[in-house]
Amino acid sequence: MALPKLREFITPADAQGVLNALRNYQDRALIVAGGTFLHGLESRGLLTHVEALIDIQRLGLDYLESGKDGLKLGATALFADLETMPEIRNDPWLGAIKDALVFPPVQVKNAATIGGSVAASCPFFDVPISFMCLDGVVKCRGSSGMRDIPMQEFFTGLFANAMENGEFMVELAIPRPRTRSASAFMKVETNANDLAILNAAVRIDVDESGTCSDARVIAGGGVGETPIRLSDAEQVLVRQRLTPEICARAGLSAKGSVNPISDHRASAAYRSEMTRVMVNRALRQALDRLRQ
Amino acid sequence: MAKFDVVGHSVRRPDAYDKVTGGRGFPVNVTLPGMLHARMLRSPYAHARIRSINASAAEKLAGVKAVLTPGDVPQKKFSPLFFMPTESNELIRDLVLLSENIRYAGQPVAAVAASTPDIAEAALDLIDVDYEELTAVFDPEEAMQPGAPRISPTAANNIARTPTLSRGDLEAGFREADEIFEGTYCTQRVHTCYMEPRVCVVDSDMQGNLTVYASVQHIFGLREKLAYVLSRPESGIKVVKSPYIGGGFGSKLDLVYIEPLAALLSLKTRRPVRMEHTRYEDFITNARHPMKVYLKTGVKKDGTFTARYAKTIVDTGAYATHGPEVIMVHAVFSFFSAYRCPHQKWDGVVVYTNNMLGGAFRGYGAPQGCWAVESQIDEICHGLKMDPLEFRLKNAHHEGDAHPFLKQFTLASYRLADCINQGAERIGWKNRSRTPSGAGTKRRGIGVACHPLWVSGCVGLPDIYEHSGAIVKLNRDGTADLATATIDMGTGQNTTLCQIAAEELGIAAESVRMSYADTDTVPFDAPSHASRVTYSAGNAVKAAAGEARRRLLQVAGEMLEADAADLEVRKGIVQVKGSPDVNLTVAEVVSRAESPLVQMTAAGPKVTTIKEKGSIIGVSSMAPPGNPSPCAAEFVEVEVDTETGAVKVLRVVYAHDIGRVINPAAAQGQVEGGVQQGIGYALMEHLQFDPGTGACVTGDFLDYKMPTAVEMPAEIESIFIESDEPTGPFGAKGLSEVCLTIPAPAIANAIFNAVGVRVRDLPITPEKILAGLGKL
Ligand SMILES: Cc1cc2nc3c(=O)[nH]c(=O)nc-3n(C[C@H](O)[C@H](O)[C@H](O)COP(=O)(O)OP(=O)(O)OC[C@H]3O[C@@H](n4cnc5c(N)ncnc54)[C@H](O)[C@@H]3O)c2cc1C
């Protein structure tokens, strides 16, 4: 049965209404944004405790703003709208988001929200790790006000995150890089409607001399209960002039630092090897973007 | 002038709009007043005995109307196959509706009918079952070992059947061989993935008569099996034919638990009862049998077969169901009779395991056999440095040969060579490189596979129903109603059969309408399966339409004072041959036939003739005249990513000899659908189970992967070699299965051509390719 204990479907008009409902129902409440992930949770029996659904789509959180500090993406803004932002389409530093948005099916893009994709805390999703490599920050709201959680500290386990009971996500902020920067995302999947067997998102920042000043290498999709940041691979890149050989070395390093799972979709050995290939390919793609 | 007015044209399906908008014709949309909803409780254990079962709490839940546990249902053993007589000696009857012996995870143990689906579901949680868990065995070869858990009380070592076939002297054949090739080829369990779930609504009246609506491929089969399981007379069960069903592909050729359980619940509650599978339940209801095929083949240096040996192990699952039958069709049509060879032997083993049941799936054993045979031919050609096309042509049957298995028939139309040659031309076979080509991490290759021998129905095979029937009735507006028990499961048969009737009647395709039918009102028909409908049902429709036309011409003859033999009917006009001015419309003739004997005119009463009176109707019920073989050659081009192992199918050229093509667009649609299922089988589809519990872990489309539009090749070219089958309706043969039996070996052979990796077990996952490249 869908939600055997469901008693209420609440559609608050403002943030206070959401907070009230969260306080009333505690961990028996579930926020709904686009609702695209609910079926997956429900059919696996993960929502049997839910007594109230709280729809947050009337809160006006569907904005997408670009300023000098970076992007402010409202929690209920849709993938379909994000995809059409000129900066996402054109700017090399946001390449990873553009790449990740290629994968969800059109129907999902028309309903899925930025907040839902992050808050779902599913390690197999694509879009969140593109935010992660860009040092995105989750802005969440609780009874005591606003709180920032860096994406890299956000995921704490399978379907678990650093938000407290009573808090909900209102925005994702992405800081504008201070140097030249490019990012890219790659995915291994079986068909066009698949969770990642493995995915990788990378960012490279370079200074005026063309030397890599900072880098992010993130892998997800079966590498663990959460997507992970691969600092060793990043260290291969930093302070180097980036070449295909360096990218390949970073890929190898990435492979060495993951310990993926085996399941019915792929073996651990395959996922390890794909970490190498996808990190390498994503870095090459980012490198190409830098040169544009 | 075209030979045909209707046949050979891509007539639009009249029900297309209805279907894509989820029309009311789908059985899933049937609702009746006062209807109850039923759900099943299923065993979490793969092998167990029920010690006790207590449903009293469930019965007390408000809204629950009836509960069935093993003690409440007949314990009669049955085989669920629709297309064979229930008591056939070919079958093993070992299924029980609800049993205390559990043989697979998900086997139903109880059923509840309630006023809403949610209440029925909630009641399941209140049924208390005490199981004694037994050791389960999931691997067929382990199941055959002495000491393995005993699944069937009657099958020693869990072996259900061990059929064999043999011809010539195998050892002599191997002695004649210049080279001998050996290999073992495995296939996985896959589901048909029809869109509409298994669903039924069963109603009962005060006399205990049942009326059944269900998503099945055979209304008479459902009636027969239901009557058997429930020990009720067939005449007390009416199965209503739905205008169309949402796919079947073979999965709807069996009685499943829902129909008899809904019937019993309806009889108990005196209310209509609806049962519908969840997608998970569909996935664990039946699937294409996994097979392991060992091949040993002797060939001369010039590529002629001298000896062929095969052994097939079939995992039939927890109950025998299709196992004993599918293994024979597999053996005969994809191995034993596929090519010419004087010395052959085949051994089969049908094994019980604690896995889900096997079922019918488009191709019925042939995809597994073609996978082995057509892959090995590629290996042989590689070994002999011989062109795979030349090799196949050398060993192929020829038009006019005696049928290699059904000795009473000949291969009167058989154009495999044309399929091979025209397909090769279109794909550019002669430019195919023997060594891998491509740049960077991508390599391209071209492969071929053939399906040399198949069926247009089941005539000649023991104990399989074949005959078909039709009623064609002309209307006063010049149109005709066609009633048959044939189910259109998405193949477009409603349209194709109407075209055949229209051609024979001499009226427009749009003037024939597929009308209502149920098991009370139309002649018996075998199911929609075995590539038989266009051929077998087509012949019956043509015969009924022919009878109606004869009657039409008789009446017209009376009206025109001409001899019926001198009349013809085309495009809705009856005319005297050679004098087109002397004519009547079909509408005028039918109106006269149904008008009163004496008609009042301005000049007073006018008496027409008795001979003209009576509805113009034709009825047929007949076995088809033969079992001609369609055949096919498929060429594919693939691109392999040597770093990820991912395979992309770039191009497909599929050449078929299916006799006359009645509806080219529908035929092309069949081929494209077949290619899609074939690519899924080749590259990704795989029903998987938890190795500990036997529970399905790929029970929805997130985990069960099939090709989407994105994975489909940009180009699928269908070539139809139009032979003229003398026994076919307007020269037609069957199509629907040969178009999905060989994509898997064709793709495997193309992958070998691209990267030199030979994968012998399906699906060909990226991992297997990387392992073959030494990268894992
Ligand atoms: C068929 C299909 C294909 C997909 N393919 C891809 C793909 O290729 N790549 C990819 O990256 N993703 C893919 N997805 C996942 C998709 O991106 C997510 O389902 C979607 O982003 C979730 O957003 P939503 O708004 O629908 O969230 P919902 O389903 O409404 O919610 C998801 C979860 O997040 C919680 N939640 C939502 N918003 C908030 C908030 N503001 N604060 C706190 N908690 C919140 C909910 O309580 C729930 O637990 C696919 C999904 C489907 C169904």
Short mmCIF file of C-alpha atoms in Angstrom, two decimals, chain A residues 40-277:
data_model
loop_
_atom_site.label_atom_id
_atom_site.label_comp_id
_atom_site.label_asym_id
_atom_site.label_seq_id
_atom_site.Cartn_x
_atom_site.Cartn_y
_atom_site.Cartn_z
CA GLY A 40 10.94 4.92 -5.72
CA LEU A 41 10.97 5.33 -1.94
CA GLU A 42 7.40 4.13 -1.51
CA SER A 43 7.74 1.02 -3.65
CA ARG A 44 10.74 -0.02 -1.58
CA GLY A 45 8.67 0.27 1.57
CA LEU A 46 10.58 3.29 2.87
CA LEU A 47 7.59 5.54 3.49
CA THR A 48 5.37 3.33 5.62
CA HIS A 49 5.87 5.59 8.65
CA VAL A 50 4.85 8.82 6.89
CA GLU A 51 1.78 10.58 8.31
CA ALA A 52 1.99 13.96 6.59
CA LEU A 53 3.19 15.18 3.22
CA ILE A 54 4.26 18.81 3.09
CA ASP A 55 4.20 20.39 -0.34
CA ILE A 56 6.69 23.28 -0.50
CA GLN A 57 5.91 24.46 -4.00
CA ARG A 58 3.88 27.51 -2.89
CA LEU A 59 6.82 29.10 -1.05
CA GLY A 60 8.22 30.99 -4.03
CA LEU A 61 11.48 29.07 -3.92
CA ASP A 62 11.57 28.50 -7.65
CA TYR A 63 13.99 31.35 -8.42
CA LEU A 64 17.27 31.05 -10.32
CA GLU A 65 19.56 34.03 -9.78
CA SER A 66 23.02 34.88 -10.96
CA GLY A 67 25.07 37.57 -9.23
CA LYS A 68 28.65 38.54 -8.79
CA ASP A 69 29.11 36.09 -5.93
CA GLY A 70 27.69 33.23 -7.88
CA LEU A 71 24.40 31.42 -8.43
CA LYS A 72 21.47 31.25 -6.07
CA LEU A 73 19.22 28.36 -7.03
CA GLY A 74 15.89 28.16 -5.23
CA ALA A 75 15.01 24.77 -3.79
CA THR A 76 11.91 24.30 -5.93
CA ALA A 77 13.41 25.56 -9.20
CA LEU A 78 13.04 22.89 -11.88
CA PHE A 79 15.78 21.07 -13.76
CA ALA A 80 14.06 22.18 -16.96
CA ASP A 81 14.50 25.83 -15.99
CA LEU A 82 18.04 25.40 -14.74
CA GLU A 83 18.94 23.85 -18.06
CA THR A 84 17.90 26.96 -19.95
CA MET A 85 19.94 29.45 -17.88
CA PRO A 86 22.40 31.03 -20.32
CA GLU A 87 25.33 30.61 -17.94
CA ILE A 88 24.65 26.92 -17.49
CA ARG A 89 24.52 26.51 -21.22
CA ASN A 90 27.68 28.48 -21.99
CA ASP A 91 30.07 28.92 -19.11
CA PRO A 92 32.91 26.39 -18.79
CA TRP A 93 32.89 26.59 -14.97
CA LEU A 94 29.30 25.31 -14.90
CA GLY A 95 29.96 22.58 -17.46
CA ALA A 96 29.40 19.80 -14.92
CA ILE A 97 25.81 20.91 -14.31
CA LYS A 98 25.12 21.12 -18.01
CA ASP A 99 26.56 17.62 -18.48
CA ALA A 100 24.58 16.14 -15.58
CA LEU A 101 21.31 17.64 -16.81
CA VAL A 102 21.62 15.69 -20.05
CA PHE A 103 20.74 12.48 -18.26
CA PRO A 104 17.36 12.78 -16.50
CA PRO A 105 14.44 12.03 -18.83
CA VAL A 106 12.40 14.98 -20.07
CA GLN A 107 9.39 14.08 -17.96
CA VAL A 108 11.56 14.06 -14.85
CA LYS A 109 13.27 17.33 -15.77
CA ASN A 110 9.88 19.00 -16.01
CA ALA A 111 9.05 18.09 -12.43
CA ALA A 112 12.27 17.44 -10.53
CA THR A 113 13.56 20.25 -8.34
CA ILE A 114 17.05 21.25 -7.32
CA GLY A 115 16.22 20.87 -3.65
CA GLY A 116 14.65 17.45 -4.17
CA SER A 117 17.63 16.15 -6.05
CA VAL A 118 20.01 17.25 -3.28
CA ALA A 119 17.84 16.46 -0.25
CA ALA A 120 16.98 12.99 -1.53
CA SER A 121 20.59 12.12 -0.59
CA CYS A 122 20.72 9.30 -3.07
CA PRO A 123 24.32 8.45 -3.98
CA PHE A 124 23.30 7.36 -7.48
CA PHE A 125 22.00 10.76 -8.64
CA ASP A 126 23.94 12.87 -11.12
CA VAL A 127 22.94 16.46 -10.60
CA PRO A 128 23.99 16.70 -6.91
CA ILE A 129 27.58 15.69 -7.58
CA SER A 130 27.84 18.37 -10.22
CA PHE A 131 26.90 20.84 -7.45
CA MET A 132 29.40 19.17 -5.16
CA CYS A 133 32.36 19.70 -7.46
CA LEU A 134 31.42 23.38 -7.64
CA ASP A 135 31.59 23.72 -3.84
CA GLY A 136 27.84 24.28 -3.64
CA VAL A 137 26.36 25.25 -0.27
CA VAL A 138 22.97 24.05 0.94
CA LYS A 139 21.01 26.80 2.69
CA CYS A 140 18.48 25.34 5.03
CA ARG A 141 15.94 26.81 7.31
CA GLY A 142 14.95 25.66 10.77
CA SER A 143 13.11 27.08 13.74
CA SER A 144 16.25 28.94 14.80
CA GLY A 145 16.87 30.51 11.40
CA MET A 146 19.07 29.83 8.40
CA ARG A 147 22.06 27.52 8.32
CA ASP A 148 24.69 26.80 5.63
CA ILE A 149 25.87 23.26 4.97
CA PRO A 150 28.60 22.82 2.35
CA MET A 151 27.63 20.11 -0.15
CA GLN A 152 30.81 18.25 0.69
CA GLU A 153 29.58 17.78 4.24
CA PHE A 154 25.92 17.37 3.38
CA PHE A 155 25.61 13.65 2.65
CA THR A 156 25.97 11.47 5.72
CA GLY A 157 24.67 8.12 4.47
CA LEU A 158 22.21 6.40 2.18
CA PHE A 159 19.16 8.70 2.08
CA ALA A 160 20.65 10.58 5.05
CA ASN A 161 22.01 14.11 5.28
CA ALA A 162 23.22 16.74 7.72
CA MET A 163 19.89 18.54 7.98
CA GLU A 164 18.28 18.24 11.40
CA ASN A 165 14.71 17.23 12.09
CA GLY A 166 12.63 20.35 11.60
CA GLU A 167 14.92 21.86 8.96
CA PHE A 168 14.34 22.03 5.22
CA MET A 169 16.36 23.20 2.27
CA VAL A 170 15.54 26.56 0.71
CA GLU A 171 18.43 27.24 -1.64
CA LEU A 172 21.60 25.96 -3.21
CA ALA A 173 24.34 28.57 -3.58
CA ILE A 174 27.27 28.10 -5.93
CA PRO A 175 30.21 30.46 -5.45
CA ARG A 176 31.67 32.13 -8.55
CA PRO A 177 35.28 31.05 -9.05
CA ARG A 178 37.98 33.70 -8.68
CA THR A 179 40.18 32.27 -11.42
CA ARG A 180 39.62 30.56 -14.74
CA SER A 181 37.73 27.40 -14.05
CA ALA A 182 36.03 24.58 -15.89
CA SER A 183 34.03 21.59 -14.77
CA ALA A 184 32.65 18.44 -16.33
CA PHE A 185 30.54 15.42 -15.47
CA MET A 186 30.50 11.84 -16.82
CA LYS A 187 28.20 8.89 -16.18
CA VAL A 188 28.13 5.16 -16.81
CA GLU A 189 24.60 3.83 -17.15
CA THR A 190 22.85 0.89 -18.78
CA ASN A 191 19.98 2.69 -20.41
CA ALA A 192 18.84 6.27 -20.64
CA ASN A 193 16.63 5.84 -17.60
CA ASP A 194 19.18 4.57 -15.15
CA LEU A 195 20.76 5.40 -11.86
CA ALA A 196 24.50 5.82 -12.24
CA ILE A 197 26.54 2.65 -12.11
CA LEU A 198 29.29 5.16 -11.66
CA ASN A 199 29.51 8.88 -12.16
CA ALA A 200 32.23 11.49 -11.74
CA ALA A 201 32.25 15.28 -11.53
CA VAL A 202 35.43 17.32 -11.67
CA ARG A 203 36.46 20.95 -11.57
CA ILE A 204 39.81 22.46 -12.38
CA ASP A 205 40.86 26.02 -11.55
CA VAL A 206 43.96 27.47 -13.20
CA ASP A 207 45.95 30.63 -12.47
CA GLU A 208 47.31 33.11 -15.03
CA SER A 209 50.33 30.95 -15.75
CA GLY A 210 48.06 28.03 -16.66
CA THR A 211 48.95 26.03 -13.57
CA CYS A 212 46.19 24.19 -11.74
CA SER A 213 45.51 26.11 -8.56
CA ASP A 214 42.72 23.96 -7.21
CA ALA A 215 40.73 20.92 -8.25
CA ARG A 216 37.75 18.85 -7.21
CA VAL A 217 37.25 15.20 -8.07
CA ILE A 218 33.97 13.64 -6.94
CA ALA A 219 32.78 10.12 -7.64
CA GLY A 220 29.31 8.72 -7.03
CA GLY A 221 27.02 5.90 -8.03
CA GLY A 222 28.02 2.78 -6.19
CA VAL A 223 31.31 3.99 -4.77
CA GLY A 224 29.71 4.07 -1.36
CA GLU A 225 26.68 5.19 0.63
CA THR A 226 27.41 8.78 -0.36
CA PRO A 227 29.25 10.39 -3.24
CA ILE A 228 32.87 10.89 -2.25
CA ARG A 229 35.53 13.50 -2.80
CA LEU A 230 38.81 12.01 -4.00
CA SER A 231 41.47 14.29 -2.53
CA ASP A 232 44.38 12.14 -3.66
CA ALA A 233 43.32 12.53 -7.26
CA GLU A 234 42.95 16.28 -6.69
CA GLN A 235 46.50 16.40 -5.36
CA VAL A 236 47.77 14.82 -8.59
CA LEU A 237 46.36 17.84 -10.43
CA VAL A 238 47.16 20.78 -8.17
CA ARG A 239 50.28 22.80 -8.99
CA GLN A 240 50.60 21.00 -12.34
CA ARG A 241 50.26 22.25 -15.87
CA LEU A 242 47.39 20.05 -16.94
CA THR A 243 48.02 17.60 -19.76
CA PRO A 244 46.26 14.43 -20.88
CA GLU A 245 48.95 12.46 -19.05
CA ILE A 246 48.21 14.24 -15.77
CA CYS A 247 44.49 13.60 -16.28
CA ALA A 248 45.21 9.92 -16.80
CA ARG A 249 47.32 9.84 -13.62
CA ALA A 250 44.54 11.48 -11.67
CA GLY A 251 42.17 8.83 -13.03
CA LEU A 252 44.45 6.07 -11.82
CA SER A 253 44.75 7.70 -8.43
CA ALA A 254 40.96 7.97 -8.23
CA LYS A 255 40.61 4.28 -8.98
CA GLY A 256 43.06 3.53 -6.19
CA SER A 257 41.12 5.46 -3.61
CA VAL A 258 37.61 4.05 -4.15
CA ASN A 259 36.23 0.89 -2.66
CA PRO A 260 32.94 0.43 -4.50
CA ILE A 261 30.09 -2.00 -3.94
CA SER A 262 29.13 -5.04 -6.03
CA ASP A 263 25.45 -5.44 -6.76
CA HIS A 264 23.12 -6.71 -9.45
CA ARG A 265 24.00 -3.74 -11.63
CA ALA A 266 27.79 -3.98 -11.69
CA SER A 267 30.73 -5.50 -9.88
CA ALA A 268 33.09 -3.57 -7.63
CA ALA A 269 35.94 -4.26 -10.06
CA TYR A 270 34.01 -2.70 -12.92
CA ARG A 271 33.04 0.32 -10.86
CA SER A 272 36.69 0.82 -9.82
CA GLU A 273 37.85 0.72 -13.41
CA MET A 274 35.06 3.07 -14.43
CA THR A 275 36.17 5.51 -11.74
CA ARG A 276 39.49 5.69 -13.55
CA VAL A 277 37.92 6.05 -16.98
#
